[in-house]
Amino acid sequence: MTDKIAVRTDEAPAPAHTFSQGVRKGPFVQVSGQGPVDPETNEYLHPGDVAAQTTRTLMNVRAIIEASGASFDDVVMLRVYLTKREDFTIMNGAYGEFVTKHTTNGVLPARTTVFTGLPREEMLVEIDALAVVTD
């Protein structure tokens, strides 16, 4: 039986509450929902700019994925949470640019997008991820 381990990196913001940045059990890596937070200052970045928030959030997700021993090519699912339906097109453009750039094997992750309230007013986007490590 494989132990469950917490994934931790200084390249992504520390959790604000009682959860891990990510968890790995065997080949599976689950990244907790990330937002547009600077890992050095823990400040929320890019107020009102959903494209910049999407990119920063994906940078945080990627850092946790890599800290687990996986790569972005190992990501099988990304879930995007938006506060406003009208931000979808802008988020989708920034998301597509980032994911295409960091997926080198040509197989993009699956995705779900949900419109909901988020924990902080300045957050326009939150993203979590599931990866399967194939080392």
PDB file of C-alpha atoms in Angstrom, residues 43-109:
ATOM      1  CA  GLU A  43      -0.959  38.892  -1.965  1.00  0.00           C
ATOM      2  CA  TYR A  44      -3.859  38.454  -4.372  1.00  0.00           C
ATOM      3  CA  LEU A  45      -2.725  39.772  -7.763  1.00  0.00           C
ATOM      4  CA  HIS A  46      -4.354  41.407 -10.782  1.00  0.00           C
ATOM      5  CA  PRO A  47      -7.649  42.681  -9.345  1.00  0.00           C
ATOM      6  CA  GLY A  48     -10.316  42.777 -12.043  1.00  0.00           C
ATOM      7  CA  ASP A  49      -8.100  41.079 -14.692  1.00  0.00           C
ATOM      8  CA  VAL A  50      -9.378  37.539 -15.249  1.00  0.00           C
ATOM      9  CA  ALA A  51      -6.755  36.752 -17.921  1.00  0.00           C
ATOM     10  CA  ALA A  52      -3.826  37.663 -15.654  1.00  0.00           C
ATOM     11  CA  GLN A  53      -5.481  35.893 -12.703  1.00  0.00           C
ATOM     12  CA  THR A  54      -5.933  32.742 -14.807  1.00  0.00           C
ATOM     13  CA  THR A  55      -2.262  32.719 -15.812  1.00  0.00           C
ATOM     14  CA  ARG A  56      -1.018  33.327 -12.255  1.00  0.00           C
ATOM     15  CA  THR A  57      -3.345  30.633 -10.914  1.00  0.00           C
ATOM     16  CA  LEU A  58      -2.118  28.101 -13.485  1.00  0.00           C
ATOM     17  CA  MET A  59       1.483  28.970 -12.577  1.00  0.00           C
ATOM     18  CA  ASN A  60       0.670  28.021  -8.969  1.00  0.00           C
ATOM     19  CA  VAL A  61      -1.003  24.773 -10.066  1.00  0.00           C
ATOM     20  CA  ARG A  62       1.987  23.887 -12.244  1.00  0.00           C
ATOM     21  CA  ALA A  63       4.451  24.536  -9.387  1.00  0.00           C
ATOM     22  CA  ILE A  64       2.590  22.102  -7.123  1.00  0.00           C
ATOM     23  CA  ILE A  65       2.339  19.500  -9.896  1.00  0.00           C
ATOM     24  CA  GLU A  66       6.096  19.717 -10.425  1.00  0.00           C
ATOM     25  CA  ALA A  67       6.803  19.569  -6.676  1.00  0.00           C
ATOM     26  CA  SER A  68       4.958  16.231  -6.614  1.00  0.00           C
ATOM     27  CA  GLY A  69       7.369  14.724  -9.150  1.00  0.00           C
ATOM     28  CA  ALA A  70       4.895  15.040 -12.020  1.00  0.00           C
ATOM     29  CA  SER A  71       4.940  17.309 -15.041  1.00  0.00           C
ATOM     30  CA  PHE A  72       2.167  19.314 -16.663  1.00  0.00           C
ATOM     31  CA  ASP A  73       1.913  16.502 -19.238  1.00  0.00           C
ATOM     32  CA  ASP A  74       0.728  14.256 -16.388  1.00  0.00           C
ATOM     33  CA  VAL A  75      -2.307  16.471 -15.704  1.00  0.00           C
ATOM     34  CA  VAL A  76      -5.477  14.646 -16.749  1.00  0.00           C
ATOM     35  CA  MET A  77      -8.065  17.101 -15.392  1.00  0.00           C
ATOM     36  CA  LEU A  78      -8.307  20.793 -14.571  1.00  0.00           C
ATOM     37  CA  ARG A  79     -11.366  22.302 -12.918  1.00  0.00           C
ATOM     38  CA  VAL A  80     -11.875  26.032 -13.356  1.00  0.00           C
ATOM     39  CA  TYR A  81     -14.188  28.009 -11.086  1.00  0.00           C
ATOM     40  CA  LEU A  82     -15.260  31.476 -12.280  1.00  0.00           C
ATOM     41  CA  THR A  83     -17.350  34.081 -10.513  1.00  0.00           C
ATOM     42  CA  LYS A  84     -18.886  35.547 -13.685  1.00  0.00           C
ATOM     43  CA  ARG A  85     -20.120  33.894 -16.845  1.00  0.00           C
ATOM     44  CA  GLU A  86     -19.029  36.920 -18.902  1.00  0.00           C
ATOM     45  CA  ASP A  87     -15.380  36.198 -17.941  1.00  0.00           C
ATOM     46  CA  PHE A  88     -15.444  32.803 -19.674  1.00  0.00           C
ATOM     47  CA  THR A  89     -14.099  33.921 -23.076  1.00  0.00           C
ATOM     48  CA  ILE A  90     -11.235  35.910 -21.562  1.00  0.00           C
ATOM     49  CA  MET A  91     -10.340  33.108 -19.128  1.00  0.00           C
ATOM     50  CA  ASN A  92     -10.535  30.574 -21.951  1.00  0.00           C
ATOM     51  CA  GLY A  93      -8.018  32.545 -24.034  1.00  0.00           C
ATOM     52  CA  ALA A  94      -5.477  32.840 -21.201  1.00  0.00           C
ATOM     53  CA  TYR A  95      -6.090  29.223 -20.168  1.00  0.00           C
ATOM     54  CA  GLY A  96      -5.614  27.946 -23.727  1.00  0.00           C
ATOM     55  CA  GLU A  97      -2.367  29.855 -24.168  1.00  0.00           C
ATOM     56  CA  PHE A  98      -0.892  28.547 -20.889  1.00  0.00           C
ATOM     57  CA  VAL A  99      -2.051  24.954 -21.211  1.00  0.00           C
ATOM     58  CA  THR A 100      -0.938  24.656 -24.836  1.00  0.00           C
ATOM     59  CA  LYS A 101       2.491  26.079 -23.987  1.00  0.00           C
ATOM     60  CA  HIS A 102       3.041  23.701 -21.051  1.00  0.00           C
ATOM     61  CA  THR A 103       1.583  20.523 -22.563  1.00  0.00           C
ATOM     62  CA  THR A 104       4.403  19.097 -24.648  1.00  0.00           C
ATOM     63  CA  ASN A 105       2.907  15.733 -25.566  1.00  0.00           C
ATOM     64  CA  GLY A 106      -0.016  17.199 -27.532  1.00  0.00           C
ATOM     65  CA  VAL A 107      -2.733  15.722 -25.292  1.00  0.00           C
ATOM     66  CA  LEU A 108      -4.472  18.541 -23.446  1.00  0.00           C
ATOM     67  CA  PRO A 109      -6.030  17.847 -20.033  1.00  0.00           C
TER      68      PRO A 109
END
